[in-house]
mmCIF file of C-alpha atoms in Angstrom:
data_model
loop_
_atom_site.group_PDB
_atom_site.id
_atom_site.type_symbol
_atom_site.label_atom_id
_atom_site.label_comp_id
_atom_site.label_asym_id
_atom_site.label_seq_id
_atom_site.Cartn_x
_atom_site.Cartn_y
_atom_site.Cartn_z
ATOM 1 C CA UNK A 1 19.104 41.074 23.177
ATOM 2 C CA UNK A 2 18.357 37.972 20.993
ATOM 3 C CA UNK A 3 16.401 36.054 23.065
ATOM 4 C CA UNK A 4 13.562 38.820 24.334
ATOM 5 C CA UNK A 5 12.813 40.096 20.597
ATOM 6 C CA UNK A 6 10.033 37.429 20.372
ATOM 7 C CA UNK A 7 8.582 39.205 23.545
ATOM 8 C CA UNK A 8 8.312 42.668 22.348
ATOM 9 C CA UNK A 9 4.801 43.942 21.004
ATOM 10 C CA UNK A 10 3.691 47.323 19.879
ATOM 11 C CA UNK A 11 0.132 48.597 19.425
ATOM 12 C CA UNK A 12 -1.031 50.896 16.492
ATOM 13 C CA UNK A 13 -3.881 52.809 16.636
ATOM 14 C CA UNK A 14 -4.308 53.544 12.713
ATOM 15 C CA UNK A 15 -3.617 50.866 9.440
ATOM 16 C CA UNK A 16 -0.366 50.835 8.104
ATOM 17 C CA UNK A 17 -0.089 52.973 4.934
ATOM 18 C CA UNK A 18 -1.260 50.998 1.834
ATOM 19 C CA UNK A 19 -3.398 48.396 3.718
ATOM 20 C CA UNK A 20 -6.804 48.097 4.496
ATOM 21 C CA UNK A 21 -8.442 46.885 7.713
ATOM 22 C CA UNK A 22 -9.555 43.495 6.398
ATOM 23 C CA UNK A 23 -6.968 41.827 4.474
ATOM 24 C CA UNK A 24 -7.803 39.596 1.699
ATOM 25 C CA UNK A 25 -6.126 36.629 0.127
ATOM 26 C CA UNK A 26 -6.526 35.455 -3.479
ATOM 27 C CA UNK A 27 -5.251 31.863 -4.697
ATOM 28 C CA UNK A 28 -5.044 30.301 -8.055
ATOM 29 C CA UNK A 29 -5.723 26.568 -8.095
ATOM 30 C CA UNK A 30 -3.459 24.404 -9.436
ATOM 31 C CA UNK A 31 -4.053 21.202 -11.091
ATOM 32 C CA UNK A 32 -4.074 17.893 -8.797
ATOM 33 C CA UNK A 33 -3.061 14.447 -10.001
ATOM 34 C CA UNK A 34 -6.698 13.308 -9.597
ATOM 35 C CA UNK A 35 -8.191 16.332 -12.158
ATOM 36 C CA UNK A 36 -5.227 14.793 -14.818
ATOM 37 C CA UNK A 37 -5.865 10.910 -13.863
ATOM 38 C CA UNK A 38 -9.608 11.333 -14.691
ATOM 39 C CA UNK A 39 -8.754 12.950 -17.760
ATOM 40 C CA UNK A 40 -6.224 10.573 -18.836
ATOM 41 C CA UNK A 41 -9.080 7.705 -17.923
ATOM 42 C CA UNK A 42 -11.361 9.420 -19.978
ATOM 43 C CA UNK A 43 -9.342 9.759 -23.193
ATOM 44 C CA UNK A 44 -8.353 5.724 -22.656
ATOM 45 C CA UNK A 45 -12.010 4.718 -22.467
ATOM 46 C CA UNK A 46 -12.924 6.756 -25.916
ATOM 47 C CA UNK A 47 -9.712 5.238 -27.296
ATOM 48 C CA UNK A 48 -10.741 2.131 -26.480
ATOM 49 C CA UNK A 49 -14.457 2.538 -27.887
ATOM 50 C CA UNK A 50 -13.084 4.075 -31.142
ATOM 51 C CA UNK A 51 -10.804 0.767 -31.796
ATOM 52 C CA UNK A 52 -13.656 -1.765 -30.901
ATOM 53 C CA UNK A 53 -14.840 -1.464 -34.905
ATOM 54 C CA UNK A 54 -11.110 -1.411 -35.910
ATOM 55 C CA UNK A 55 -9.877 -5.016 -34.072
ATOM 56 C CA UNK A 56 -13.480 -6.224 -34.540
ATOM 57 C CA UNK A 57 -12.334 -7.042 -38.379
ATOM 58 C CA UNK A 58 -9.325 -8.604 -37.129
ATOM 59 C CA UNK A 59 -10.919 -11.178 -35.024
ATOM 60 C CA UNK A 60 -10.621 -14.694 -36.702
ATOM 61 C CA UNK A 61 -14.064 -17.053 -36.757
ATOM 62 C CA UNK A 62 -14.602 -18.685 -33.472
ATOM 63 C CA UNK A 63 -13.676 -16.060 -31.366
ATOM 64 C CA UNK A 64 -15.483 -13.631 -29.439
ATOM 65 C CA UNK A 65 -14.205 -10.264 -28.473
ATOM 66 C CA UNK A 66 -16.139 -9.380 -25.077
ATOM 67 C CA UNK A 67 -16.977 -5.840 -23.585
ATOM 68 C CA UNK A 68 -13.959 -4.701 -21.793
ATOM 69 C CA UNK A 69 -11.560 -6.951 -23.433
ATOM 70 C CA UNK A 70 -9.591 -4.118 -24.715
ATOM 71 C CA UNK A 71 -6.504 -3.178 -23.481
ATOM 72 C CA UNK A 72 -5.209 0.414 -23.725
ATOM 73 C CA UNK A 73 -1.782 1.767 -23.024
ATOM 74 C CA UNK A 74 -0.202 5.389 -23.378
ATOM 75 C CA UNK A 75 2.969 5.194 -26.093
ATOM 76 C CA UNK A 76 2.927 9.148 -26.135
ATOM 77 C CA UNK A 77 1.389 12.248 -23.826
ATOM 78 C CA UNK A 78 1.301 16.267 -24.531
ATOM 79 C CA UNK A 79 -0.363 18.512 -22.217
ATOM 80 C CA UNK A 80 -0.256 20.325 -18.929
ATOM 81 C CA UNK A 81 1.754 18.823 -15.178
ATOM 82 C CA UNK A 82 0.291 18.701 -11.680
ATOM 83 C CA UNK A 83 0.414 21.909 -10.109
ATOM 84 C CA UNK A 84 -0.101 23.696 -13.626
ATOM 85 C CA UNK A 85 -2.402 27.046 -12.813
ATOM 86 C CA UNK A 86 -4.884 27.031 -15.637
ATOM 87 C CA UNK A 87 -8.543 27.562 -16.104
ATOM 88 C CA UNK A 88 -8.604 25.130 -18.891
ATOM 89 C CA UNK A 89 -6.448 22.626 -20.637
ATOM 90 C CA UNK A 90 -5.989 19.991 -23.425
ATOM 91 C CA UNK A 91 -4.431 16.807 -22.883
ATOM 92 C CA UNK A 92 -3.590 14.736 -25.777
ATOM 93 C CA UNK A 93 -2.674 11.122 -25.673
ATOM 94 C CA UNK A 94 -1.260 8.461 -28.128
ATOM 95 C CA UNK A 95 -2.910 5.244 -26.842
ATOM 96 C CA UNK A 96 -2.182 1.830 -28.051
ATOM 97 C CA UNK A 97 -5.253 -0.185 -28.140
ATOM 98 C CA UNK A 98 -4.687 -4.115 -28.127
ATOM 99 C CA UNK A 99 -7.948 -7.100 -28.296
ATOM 100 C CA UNK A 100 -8.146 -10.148 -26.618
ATOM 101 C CA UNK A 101 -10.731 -11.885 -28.635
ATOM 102 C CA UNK A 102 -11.143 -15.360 -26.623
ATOM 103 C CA UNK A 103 -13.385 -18.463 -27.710
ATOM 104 C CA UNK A 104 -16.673 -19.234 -25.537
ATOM 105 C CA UNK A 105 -15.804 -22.628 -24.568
ATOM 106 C CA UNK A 106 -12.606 -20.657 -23.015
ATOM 107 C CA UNK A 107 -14.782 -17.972 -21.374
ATOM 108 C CA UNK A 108 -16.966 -20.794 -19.972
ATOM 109 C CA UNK A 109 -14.600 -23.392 -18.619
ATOM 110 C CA UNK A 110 -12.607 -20.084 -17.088
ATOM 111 C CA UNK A 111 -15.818 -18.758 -15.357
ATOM 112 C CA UNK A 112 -16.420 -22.220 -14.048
ATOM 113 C CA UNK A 113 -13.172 -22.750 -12.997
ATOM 114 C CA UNK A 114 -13.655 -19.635 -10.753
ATOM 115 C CA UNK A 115 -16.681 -20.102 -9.446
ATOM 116 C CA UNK A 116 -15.433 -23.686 -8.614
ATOM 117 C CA UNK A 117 -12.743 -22.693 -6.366
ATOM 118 C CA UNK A 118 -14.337 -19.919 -5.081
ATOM 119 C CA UNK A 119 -17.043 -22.298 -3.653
ATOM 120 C CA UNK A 120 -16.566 -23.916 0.404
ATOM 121 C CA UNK A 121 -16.126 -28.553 0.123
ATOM 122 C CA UNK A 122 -20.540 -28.201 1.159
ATOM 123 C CA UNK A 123 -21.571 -26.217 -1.987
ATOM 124 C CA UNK A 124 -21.586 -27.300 -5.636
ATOM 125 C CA UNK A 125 -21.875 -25.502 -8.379
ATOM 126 C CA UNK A 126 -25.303 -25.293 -9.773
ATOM 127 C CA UNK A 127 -25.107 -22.678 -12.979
ATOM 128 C CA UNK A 128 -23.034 -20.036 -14.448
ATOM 129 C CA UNK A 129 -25.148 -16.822 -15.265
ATOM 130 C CA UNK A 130 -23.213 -16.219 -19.042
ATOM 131 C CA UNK A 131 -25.325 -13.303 -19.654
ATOM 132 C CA UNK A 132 -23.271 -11.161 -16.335
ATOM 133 C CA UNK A 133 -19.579 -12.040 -17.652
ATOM 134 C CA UNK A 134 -17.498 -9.207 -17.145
ATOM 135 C CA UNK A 135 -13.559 -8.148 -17.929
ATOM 136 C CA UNK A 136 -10.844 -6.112 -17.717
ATOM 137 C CA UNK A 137 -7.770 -6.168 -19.087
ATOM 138 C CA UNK A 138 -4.899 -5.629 -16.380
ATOM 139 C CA UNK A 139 -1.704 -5.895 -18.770
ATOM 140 C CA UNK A 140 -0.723 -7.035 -22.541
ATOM 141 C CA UNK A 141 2.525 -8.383 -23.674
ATOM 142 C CA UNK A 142 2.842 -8.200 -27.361
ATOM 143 C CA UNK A 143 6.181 -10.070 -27.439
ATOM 144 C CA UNK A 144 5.180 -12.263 -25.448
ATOM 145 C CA UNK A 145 1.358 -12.952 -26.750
ATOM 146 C CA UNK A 146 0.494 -12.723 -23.196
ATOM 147 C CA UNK A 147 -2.260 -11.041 -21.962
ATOM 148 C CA UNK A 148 -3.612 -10.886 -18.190
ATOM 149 C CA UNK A 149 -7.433 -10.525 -17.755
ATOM 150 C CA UNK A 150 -9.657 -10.519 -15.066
ATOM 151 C CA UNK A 151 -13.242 -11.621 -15.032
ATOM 152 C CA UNK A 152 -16.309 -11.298 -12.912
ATOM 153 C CA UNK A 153 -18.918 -13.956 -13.092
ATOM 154 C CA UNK A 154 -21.872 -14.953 -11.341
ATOM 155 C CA UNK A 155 -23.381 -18.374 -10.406
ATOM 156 C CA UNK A 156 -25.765 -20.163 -8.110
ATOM 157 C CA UNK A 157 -25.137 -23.101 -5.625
ATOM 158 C CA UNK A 158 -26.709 -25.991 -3.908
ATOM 159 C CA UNK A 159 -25.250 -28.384 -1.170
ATOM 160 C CA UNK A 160 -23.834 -31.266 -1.436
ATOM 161 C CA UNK A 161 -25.158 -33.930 0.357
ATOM 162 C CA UNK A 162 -22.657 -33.730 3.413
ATOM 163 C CA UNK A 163 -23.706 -29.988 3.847
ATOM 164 C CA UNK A 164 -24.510 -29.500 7.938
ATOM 165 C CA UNK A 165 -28.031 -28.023 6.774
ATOM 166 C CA UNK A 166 -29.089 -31.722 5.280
ATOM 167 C CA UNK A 167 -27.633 -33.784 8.284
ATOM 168 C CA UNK A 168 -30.209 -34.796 11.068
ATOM 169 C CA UNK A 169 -27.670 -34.410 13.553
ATOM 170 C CA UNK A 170 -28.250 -30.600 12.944
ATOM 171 C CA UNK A 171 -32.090 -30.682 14.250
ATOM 172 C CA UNK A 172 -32.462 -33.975 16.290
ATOM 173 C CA UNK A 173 -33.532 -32.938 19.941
ATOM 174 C CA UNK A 174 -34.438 -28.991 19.150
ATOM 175 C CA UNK A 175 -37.192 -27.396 19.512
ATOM 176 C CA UNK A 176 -39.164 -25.478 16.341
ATOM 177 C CA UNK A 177 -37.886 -22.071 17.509
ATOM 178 C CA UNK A 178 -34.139 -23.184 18.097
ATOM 179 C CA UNK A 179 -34.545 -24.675 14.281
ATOM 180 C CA UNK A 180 -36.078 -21.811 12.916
ATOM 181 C CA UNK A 181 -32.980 -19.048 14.807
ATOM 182 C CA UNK A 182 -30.523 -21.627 13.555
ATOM 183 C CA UNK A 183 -31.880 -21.563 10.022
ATOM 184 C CA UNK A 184 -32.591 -17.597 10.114
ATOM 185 C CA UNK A 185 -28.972 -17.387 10.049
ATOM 186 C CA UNK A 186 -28.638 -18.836 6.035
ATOM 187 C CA UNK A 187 -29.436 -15.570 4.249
ATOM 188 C CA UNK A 188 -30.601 -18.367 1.137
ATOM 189 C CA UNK A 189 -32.590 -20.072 3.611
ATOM 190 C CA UNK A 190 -36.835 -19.280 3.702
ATOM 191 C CA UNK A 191 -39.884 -20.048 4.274
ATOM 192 C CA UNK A 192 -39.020 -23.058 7.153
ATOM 193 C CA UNK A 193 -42.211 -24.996 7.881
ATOM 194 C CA UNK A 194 -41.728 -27.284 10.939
ATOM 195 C CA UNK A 195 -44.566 -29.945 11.394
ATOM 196 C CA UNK A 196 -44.189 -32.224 14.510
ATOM 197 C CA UNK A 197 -46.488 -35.527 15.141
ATOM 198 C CA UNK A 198 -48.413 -36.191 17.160
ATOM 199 C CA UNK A 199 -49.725 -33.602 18.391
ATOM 200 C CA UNK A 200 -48.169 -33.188 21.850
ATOM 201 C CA UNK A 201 -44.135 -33.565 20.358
ATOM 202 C CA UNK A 202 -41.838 -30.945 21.346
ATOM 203 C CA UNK A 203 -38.610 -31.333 19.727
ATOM 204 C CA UNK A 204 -37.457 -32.889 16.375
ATOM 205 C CA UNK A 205 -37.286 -36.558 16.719
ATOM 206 C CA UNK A 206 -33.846 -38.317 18.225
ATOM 207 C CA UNK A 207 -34.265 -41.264 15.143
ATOM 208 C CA UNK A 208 -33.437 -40.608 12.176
ATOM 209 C CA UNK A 209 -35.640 -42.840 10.435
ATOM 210 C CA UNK A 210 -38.577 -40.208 12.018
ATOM 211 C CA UNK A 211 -37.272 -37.122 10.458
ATOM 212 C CA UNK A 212 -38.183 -35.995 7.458
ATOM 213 C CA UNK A 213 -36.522 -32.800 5.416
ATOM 214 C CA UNK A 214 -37.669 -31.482 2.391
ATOM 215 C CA UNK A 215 -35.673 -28.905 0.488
ATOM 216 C CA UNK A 216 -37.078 -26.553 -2.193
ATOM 217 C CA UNK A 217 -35.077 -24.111 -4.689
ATOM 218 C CA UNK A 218 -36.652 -20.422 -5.333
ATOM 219 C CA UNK A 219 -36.556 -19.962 -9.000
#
């Protein structure tokens, strides 16, 4: 009957004919999507190295054409699919390799603009390190002229005058150690000096007129 065949078992005392006590297994890799995308991002970065000379002479005076401001895309592709069982392969690609050669001022006033909105209404914008611009370009629309790019820039800060740190409703009344865990908290904050007078003072002055703060940038 059906339903007791899954409960039947037999014993053998000897290996089948053929087989061998320990059975082994042998498997043939395949090729994943990752081994082929690495590849394919390989190819695109020497593509884009090998035009940099070539769209270099296009570039018209007053333009710049940064590190990774070149834009590659994949018009035609010959080689081996996922899942392929091969020990080795060639992939070959025809890339299209497009510039976006941008002026400085552009660059600048775009890093600014970034930094800018980037900041919180206490912080202004102190300067924008030029030498670590950075860029990638995302997508290029030939018909169009259109080309989206994005950039990494860095910059340094100061507060504004209304920033909680410079108010002397943010000390008046404490004591030096509740100032100092309170400023321990800024990672740009260091080196906090508290000097109370006379002598026998406690806690930071209630009047404002008795406080004093100085503030001094690291270089």
């Amino acid at each position: 009957w059906a339903g007791i065949q899954d409960k039947i078992t037999a014993v053998v005392a000897e290996d089948f004919a053929g087989e061998s006590g320990t059975p082994t297994t042998t498997t043939v890799a395949g090729l994943s999507a990752t081994e082929l995308a690495n590849a394919q991002a390989t190819l695109l970065q020497e593509a884009a190295e090998k035009a940099l000379p070539e769209l270099t002479k296009l570039i018209t005076d007053g333009r710049t054409l940064y590190p990774g401001m070149i834009g590659t895309a994949v018009t035609k592709r010959i080689g081996p699919a996922i899942g392929d069982r091969v020990e080795t392969y060639t992939l070959k690609l025809t890339v299209q390799a497009v510039g976006v050669a941008l002026t400085a001022d552009a660059v600048s006033e775009a890093a600014t603009n970034s930094l800018e909105s980037a900041l919180s209404s206490d912080l202004q914008l102190l300067v924008v390190d030029a030498k670590n611009f950075s860029f990638a370009v995302a997508n290029v629309d030939l018909k169009k002229q259109r080309a989206d790019v994005t950039l990494t820039v860095r910059g340094s800060s100061v507060p504004t005058p209304t920033h909680a740190l410079l108010q002397h409703a943010t000390y008046s009344g404490k004591t030096p150690d509740a100032v100092r865990t309170l400023l321990a908290k800024e990672k740009a904050v260091s080196n906090v000096r508290i000097e109370l007078s006379p002598f026998w003072t406690r806690a930071i002055p209630s009047s404002q007129d008795d406080l004093q703060l100085e503030v001094t940038r690291a270089e």
